[in-house]
PDB file of C-alpha atoms in Angstrom:
ATOM      1  CA  MET A 115      16.369  17.885   4.853  1.00 33.00           C
ATOM      2  CA  ALA A 116      14.483  15.321   2.919  1.00 39.00           C
ATOM      3  CA  THR A 117      14.921  11.683   3.796  1.00 36.00           C
ATOM      4  CA  LYS A 118      13.525   8.218   2.957  1.00 42.00           C
ATOM      5  CA  THR A 119       9.812   8.271   2.881  1.00 43.00           C
ATOM      6  CA  SER A 120       7.688   5.852   4.942  1.00 44.00           C
ATOM      7  CA  GLY A 121       5.362   5.574   1.954  1.00 48.00           C
ATOM      8  CA  VAL A 122       5.088   7.393  -1.297  1.00 46.00           C
ATOM      9  CA  PRO A 123       4.124  10.985  -0.674  1.00 55.00           C
ATOM     10  CA  GLU A 124       2.035  12.590  -3.243  1.00 67.00           C
ATOM     11  CA  ALA A 125       4.317  14.378  -5.712  1.00 73.00           C
ATOM     12  CA  ALA A 126       3.586  15.941  -9.086  1.00 89.00           C
ATOM     13  CA  LEU A 127       6.295  13.698 -10.748  1.00 96.00           C
ATOM     14  CA  TYR A 128       7.876  10.466  -9.831  1.00 97.00           C
ATOM     15  CA  TYR A 129      11.247   9.601 -11.590  1.00 98.00           C
ATOM     16  CA  PHE A 130      11.389   5.764 -11.762  1.00 98.00           C
ATOM     17  CA  ASP A 131      14.725   3.917 -12.080  1.00 98.00           C
ATOM     18  CA  THR A 132      15.131   0.707 -13.929  1.00 97.00           C
ATOM     19  CA  ILE A 133      15.336  -1.519 -10.888  1.00 96.00           C
ATOM     20  CA  VAL A 134      11.811  -0.532  -9.640  1.00 98.00           C
ATOM     21  CA  LEU A 135      10.330  -0.641 -12.972  1.00 98.00           C
ATOM     22  CA  SER A 136      11.873  -4.038 -13.526  1.00 97.00           C
ATOM     23  CA  ASN A 137      10.681  -5.445 -10.243  1.00 97.00           C
ATOM     24  CA  PHE A 138       6.982  -4.800 -11.158  1.00 98.00           C
ATOM     25  CA  ALA A 139       7.404  -5.720 -14.882  1.00 97.00           C
ATOM     26  CA  LEU A 140       9.175  -9.048 -14.177  1.00 96.00           C
ATOM     27  CA  SER A 141       6.733  -9.996 -11.521  1.00 96.00           C
ATOM     28  CA  GLY A 142       3.679  -9.424 -13.774  1.00 95.00           C
ATOM     29  CA  ARG A 143       2.295  -6.432 -11.996  1.00 97.00           C
ATOM     30  CA  PHE A 144       3.596  -3.390 -13.998  1.00 97.00           C
ATOM     31  CA  ASP A 145      -0.165  -2.347 -14.136  1.00 96.00           C
ATOM     32  CA  LEU A 146       0.127  -1.255 -10.515  1.00 97.00           C
ATOM     33  CA  LEU A 147       2.540   1.444 -11.399  1.00 97.00           C
ATOM     34  CA  ILE A 148       0.410   2.543 -14.298  1.00 96.00           C
ATOM     35  CA  ASP A 149      -2.808   2.508 -12.343  1.00 94.00           C
ATOM     36  CA  ARG A 150      -1.382   4.447  -9.397  1.00 95.00           C
ATOM     37  CA  TYR A 151       0.906   6.877 -11.045  1.00 96.00           C
ATOM     38  CA  GLY A 152      -0.017   7.073 -14.743  1.00 95.00           C
ATOM     39  CA  PRO A 153       1.502  10.055 -16.496  1.00 95.00           C
ATOM     40  CA  ARG A 154       3.075  11.261 -13.273  1.00 96.00           C
ATOM     41  CA  ALA A 155       5.514   8.353 -13.665  1.00 97.00           C
ATOM     42  CA  GLN A 156       8.562   9.761 -15.563  1.00 98.00           C
ATOM     43  CA  ILE A 157      10.992   7.564 -17.428  1.00 98.00           C
ATOM     44  CA  THR A 158      14.127   9.340 -18.436  1.00 98.00           C
ATOM     45  CA  PRO A 159      15.871   8.543 -21.703  1.00 98.00           C
ATOM     46  CA  GLU A 160      18.792   7.033 -19.772  1.00 98.00           C
ATOM     47  CA  VAL A 161      16.359   4.622 -17.921  1.00 98.00           C
ATOM     48  CA  LEU A 162      14.751   3.838 -21.277  1.00 98.00           C
ATOM     49  CA  ASP A 163      18.113   2.899 -22.577  1.00 98.00           C
ATOM     50  CA  GLU A 164      18.738   0.558 -19.609  1.00 98.00           C
ATOM     51  CA  VAL A 165      15.206  -0.991 -20.152  1.00 98.00           C
ATOM     52  CA  SER A 166      16.216  -1.564 -23.801  1.00 97.00           C
ATOM     53  CA  ASP A 167      19.391  -3.300 -22.649  1.00 97.00           C
ATOM     54  CA  GLY A 168      17.349  -5.542 -20.518  1.00 97.00           C
ATOM     55  CA  ILE A 169      15.048  -6.513 -23.309  1.00 98.00           C
ATOM     56  CA  VAL A 170      18.114  -7.291 -25.544  1.00 98.00           C
ATOM     57  CA  ALA A 171      19.448  -9.444 -22.635  1.00 97.00           C
ATOM     58  CA  GLY A 172      16.269 -11.524 -22.979  1.00 96.00           C
ATOM     59  CA  HIS A 173      13.957  -9.975 -20.419  1.00 96.00           C
ATOM     60  CA  ARG A 174      10.959  -9.535 -22.810  1.00 96.00           C
ATOM     61  CA  GLU A 175       8.604  -8.583 -19.866  1.00 96.00           C
ATOM     62  CA  LEU A 176      10.415  -5.221 -19.953  1.00 97.00           C
ATOM     63  CA  LYS A 177       8.843  -4.442 -23.315  1.00 98.00           C
ATOM     64  CA  GLN A 178       5.644  -3.292 -21.512  1.00 97.00           C
ATOM     65  CA  ILE A 179       7.551  -0.430 -20.039  1.00 98.00           C
ATOM     66  CA  GLU A 180       8.418   0.854 -23.537  1.00 97.00           C
ATOM     67  CA  ALA A 181       4.720   0.247 -24.647  1.00 97.00           C
ATOM     68  CA  ALA A 182       3.516   2.180 -21.636  1.00 97.00           C
ATOM     69  CA  VAL A 183       5.640   5.145 -22.476  1.00 97.00           C
ATOM     70  CA  GLU A 184       4.642   4.949 -26.265  1.00 97.00           C
ATOM     71  CA  LYS A 185       0.956   4.895 -25.273  1.00 97.00           C
ATOM     72  CA  GLY A 186       1.348   7.752 -22.775  1.00 96.00           C
ATOM     73  CA  ALA A 187       0.281   5.542 -19.898  1.00 97.00           C
ATOM     74  CA  CYS A 188       3.455   6.788 -18.251  1.00 97.00           C
ATOM     75  CA  SER A 189       5.638   9.617 -19.489  1.00 97.00           C
ATOM     76  CA  ALA A 190       8.812   9.979 -21.198  1.00 97.00           C
ATOM     77  CA  ALA A 191      10.737  12.626 -19.338  1.00 97.00           C
ATOM     78  CA  PRO A 192      12.336  15.320 -21.477  1.00 97.00           C
ATOM     79  CA  PRO A 193      16.060  14.998 -22.100  1.00 98.00           C
ATOM     80  CA  LEU A 194      18.409  16.647 -19.765  1.00 98.00           C
ATOM     81  CA  THR A 195      19.224  20.337 -20.410  1.00 97.00           C
ATOM     82  CA  ILE A 196      22.818  21.507 -20.622  1.00 97.00           C
ATOM     83  CA  ALA A 197      22.658  22.869 -17.049  1.00 96.00           C
ATOM     84  CA  GLU A 198      21.248  19.624 -15.790  1.00 98.00           C
ATOM     85  CA  ARG A 199      23.962  17.668 -17.573  1.00 97.00           C
ATOM     86  CA  THR A 200      26.486  19.278 -15.235  1.00 97.00           C
ATOM     87  CA  ILE A 201      24.791  17.751 -12.185  1.00 97.00           C
ATOM     88  CA  TYR A 202      24.263  14.371 -14.105  1.00 98.00           C
ATOM     89  CA  ARG A 203      27.951  14.141 -14.937  1.00 97.00           C
ATOM     90  CA  ASP A 204      28.872  14.736 -11.406  1.00 97.00           C
ATOM     91  CA  LEU A 205      26.620  11.951 -10.226  1.00 98.00           C
ATOM     92  CA  LEU A 206      27.924   9.478 -12.701  1.00 98.00           C
ATOM     93  CA  GLY A 207      31.098   9.080 -10.667  1.00 95.00           C
ATOM     94  CA  THR A 208      29.232   7.046  -8.210  1.00 96.00           C
ATOM     95  CA  LEU A 209      25.867   6.079  -9.914  1.00 98.00           C
ATOM     96  CA  GLY A 210      24.608   4.430 -13.035  1.00 97.00           C
ATOM     97  CA  SER A 211      23.074   6.527 -15.761  1.00 98.00           C
ATOM     98  CA  GLY A 212      19.518   5.775 -14.798  1.00 98.00           C
ATOM     99  CA  GLU A 213      19.772   6.638 -11.189  1.00 98.00           C
ATOM    100  CA  ALA A 214      21.845   9.812 -11.971  1.00 98.00           C
ATOM    101  CA  SER A 215      19.298  10.998 -14.453  1.00 98.00           C
ATOM    102  CA  CYS A 216      16.383  10.437 -12.102  1.00 98.00           C
ATOM    103  CA  ILE A 217      18.162  12.333  -9.209  1.00 98.00           C
ATOM    104  CA  THR A 218      19.104  15.075 -11.572  1.00 98.00           C
ATOM    105  CA  CYS A 219      15.582  15.565 -12.791  1.00 98.00           C
ATOM    106  CA  ALA A 220      13.905  15.329  -9.295  1.00 98.00           C
ATOM    107  CA  GLN A 221      16.506  17.879  -7.998  1.00 97.00           C
ATOM    108  CA  CYS A 222      16.220  20.241 -10.808  1.00 97.00           C
ATOM    109  CA  ARG A 223      12.546  19.827 -11.928  1.00 96.00           C
ATOM    110  CA  GLY A 224      10.996  18.831  -8.685  1.00 95.00           C
ATOM    111  CA  GLY A 225       9.570  15.459  -7.882  1.00 96.00           C
ATOM    112  CA  LEU A 226      10.469  12.269  -6.182  1.00 96.00           C
ATOM    113  CA  VAL A 227      13.012   9.489  -7.076  1.00 98.00           C
ATOM    114  CA  VAL A 228      11.784   5.957  -7.086  1.00 98.00           C
ATOM    115  CA  THR A 229      14.848   3.640  -6.632  1.00 98.00           C
ATOM    116  CA  ASP A 230      15.940   0.719  -4.588  1.00 97.00           C
ATOM    117  CA  ASP A 231      19.708   1.458  -5.253  1.00 97.00           C
ATOM    118  CA  ARG A 232      21.460   2.197  -1.870  1.00 97.00           C
ATOM    119  CA  ALA A 233      23.998   4.569  -3.423  1.00 98.00           C
ATOM    120  CA  ALA A 234      21.179   6.451  -5.208  1.00 98.00           C
ATOM    121  CA  ARG A 235      19.111   6.580  -2.060  1.00 98.00           C
ATOM    122  CA  ASN A 236      22.130   7.924  -0.099  1.00 98.00           C
ATOM    123  CA  CYS A 237      22.706  10.565  -2.674  1.00 98.00           C
ATOM    124  CA  CYS A 238      19.079  11.621  -2.523  1.00 98.00           C
ATOM    125  CA  SER A 239      19.376  12.132   1.265  1.00 97.00           C
ATOM    126  CA  GLU A 240      22.656  14.078   0.791  1.00 97.00           C
ATOM    127  CA  ARG A 241      20.837  16.332  -1.732  1.00 97.00           C
ATOM    128  CA  GLY A 242      17.555  16.689   0.073  1.00 96.00           C
ATOM    129  CA  VAL A 243      15.737  14.803  -2.692  1.00 97.00           C
ATOM    130  CA  LEU A 244      12.636  12.703  -1.527  1.00 96.00           C
ATOM    131  CA  PHE A 245      12.768   9.090  -2.549  1.00 97.00           C
ATOM    132  CA  THR A 246      10.979   5.805  -2.249  1.00 97.00           C
ATOM    133  CA  GLY A 247      11.173   2.344  -3.718  1.00 97.00           C
ATOM    134  CA  THR A 248       9.592  -0.915  -4.307  1.00 98.00           C
ATOM    135  CA  ILE A 249       8.735  -1.626  -0.587  1.00 97.00           C
ATOM    136  CA  GLY A 250       7.254   1.863  -0.107  1.00 96.00           C
ATOM    137  CA  ILE A 251       5.124   1.432  -3.221  1.00 97.00           C
ATOM    138  CA  LEU A 252       3.830  -1.848  -2.007  1.00 97.00           C
ATOM    139  CA  LYS A 253       3.153  -0.475   1.426  1.00 96.00           C
ATOM    140  CA  ILE A 254       1.124   2.530  -0.123  1.00 95.00           C
ATOM    141  CA  CYS A 255      -0.790   0.253  -2.366  1.00 96.00           C
ATOM    142  CA  CYS A 256      -1.910  -1.718   0.737  1.00 96.00           C
ATOM    143  CA  ARG A 257      -2.752   1.519   2.745  1.00 95.00           C
ATOM    144  CA  GLU A 258      -4.827   2.728  -0.147  1.00 95.00           C
ATOM    145  CA  GLY A 259      -6.720  -0.576  -0.589  1.00 95.00           C
ATOM    146  CA  ILE A 260      -5.155  -1.225  -4.113  1.00 95.00           C
ATOM    147  CA  LEU A 261      -3.565  -4.459  -2.693  1.00 96.00           C
ATOM    148  CA  ALA A 262      -4.526  -6.590   0.277  1.00 97.00           C
ATOM    149  CA  PRO A 263      -1.445  -7.329   2.612  1.00 97.00           C
ATOM    150  CA  ARG A 264      -1.383 -10.870   1.500  1.00 97.00           C
ATOM    151  CA  GLU A 265      -1.383  -9.860  -2.093  1.00 97.00           C
ATOM    152  CA  ALA A 266       1.503  -7.555  -1.492  1.00 98.00           C
ATOM    153  CA  ASP A 267       3.461 -10.462   0.260  1.00 98.00           C
ATOM    154  CA  VAL A 268       2.820 -12.765  -2.619  1.00 97.00           C
ATOM    155  CA  LEU A 269       3.864 -10.095  -5.165  1.00 98.00           C
ATOM    156  CA  LEU A 270       6.997  -9.294  -3.116  1.00 98.00           C
ATOM    157  CA  GLN A 271       7.859 -13.120  -3.112  1.00 97.00           C
ATOM    158  CA  ASN A 272       7.433 -13.049  -6.992  1.00 96.00           C
ATOM    159  CA  MET A 273       9.871 -10.205  -7.252  1.00 97.00           C
ATOM    160  CA  ILE A 274      12.350 -11.921  -4.975  1.00 97.00           C
ATOM    161  CA  ASN A 275      11.996 -14.986  -7.148  1.00 95.00           C
ATOM    162  CA  ALA A 276      12.628 -12.780 -10.376  1.00 94.00           C
ATOM    163  CA  GLY A 277      15.800 -11.397  -8.715  1.00 93.00           C
ATOM    164  CA  TYR A 278      14.905  -8.527  -6.452  1.00 95.00           C
ATOM    165  CA  PHE A 279      17.201  -8.245  -3.401  1.00 94.00           C
ATOM    166  CA  SER A 280      14.503  -7.297  -0.884  1.00 95.00           C
ATOM    167  CA  PRO A 281      15.466  -5.912   2.551  1.00 94.00           C
ATOM    168  CA  VAL A 282      12.150  -7.630   3.931  1.00 95.00           C
ATOM    169  CA  ASP A 283      10.400 -10.778   3.249  1.00 94.00           C
ATOM    170  CA  GLN A 284       6.892  -9.571   3.887  1.00 96.00           C
ATOM    171  CA  ILE A 285       4.932  -6.268   3.364  1.00 97.00           C
ATOM    172  CA  SER A 286       2.219  -7.368   5.879  1.00 94.00           C
ATOM    173  CA  VAL A 287       4.674  -7.052   8.819  1.00 94.00           C
ATOM    174  CA  LEU A 288       5.321  -3.505   7.991  1.00 94.00           C
ATOM    175  CA  LEU A 289       1.797  -2.221   7.962  1.00 92.00           C
TER     176      LEU A 289
END
């Protein structure tokens, strides 16, 4: 059974939820996601709707997510099929639309869910869907030399200052 990953395993597709995208965008380092994942980063229509809601609420930094999709720097996932919508509807009983769409896509199309939402992560575990989140991405960026551990610690602190409820205070202690 698939469980939480200790880092980000290589997958063909990564379905990003709004929380993780926002953590990187609001901390000024959305470029890390683009540089590491590029078009393999999938943004579902439901997640794009949540991003739009965030922009309307005043988080202008989130516009870079829409711009990245528009430029093809990351990918707009195709809409859910009728068969996929059955799974999606079942998940909506306990999850938001963004998380439900990401899990549905990863389960049906293959790939990995990128979420920090506890209920979504539990759902992934129950369904055998691989997942990671903000901390896993920061760790893999350090292991691959994309970020120095101290840079990751500073970035994590910036995310926390922007509203991220992190389970840890430092990445460097996890390496």
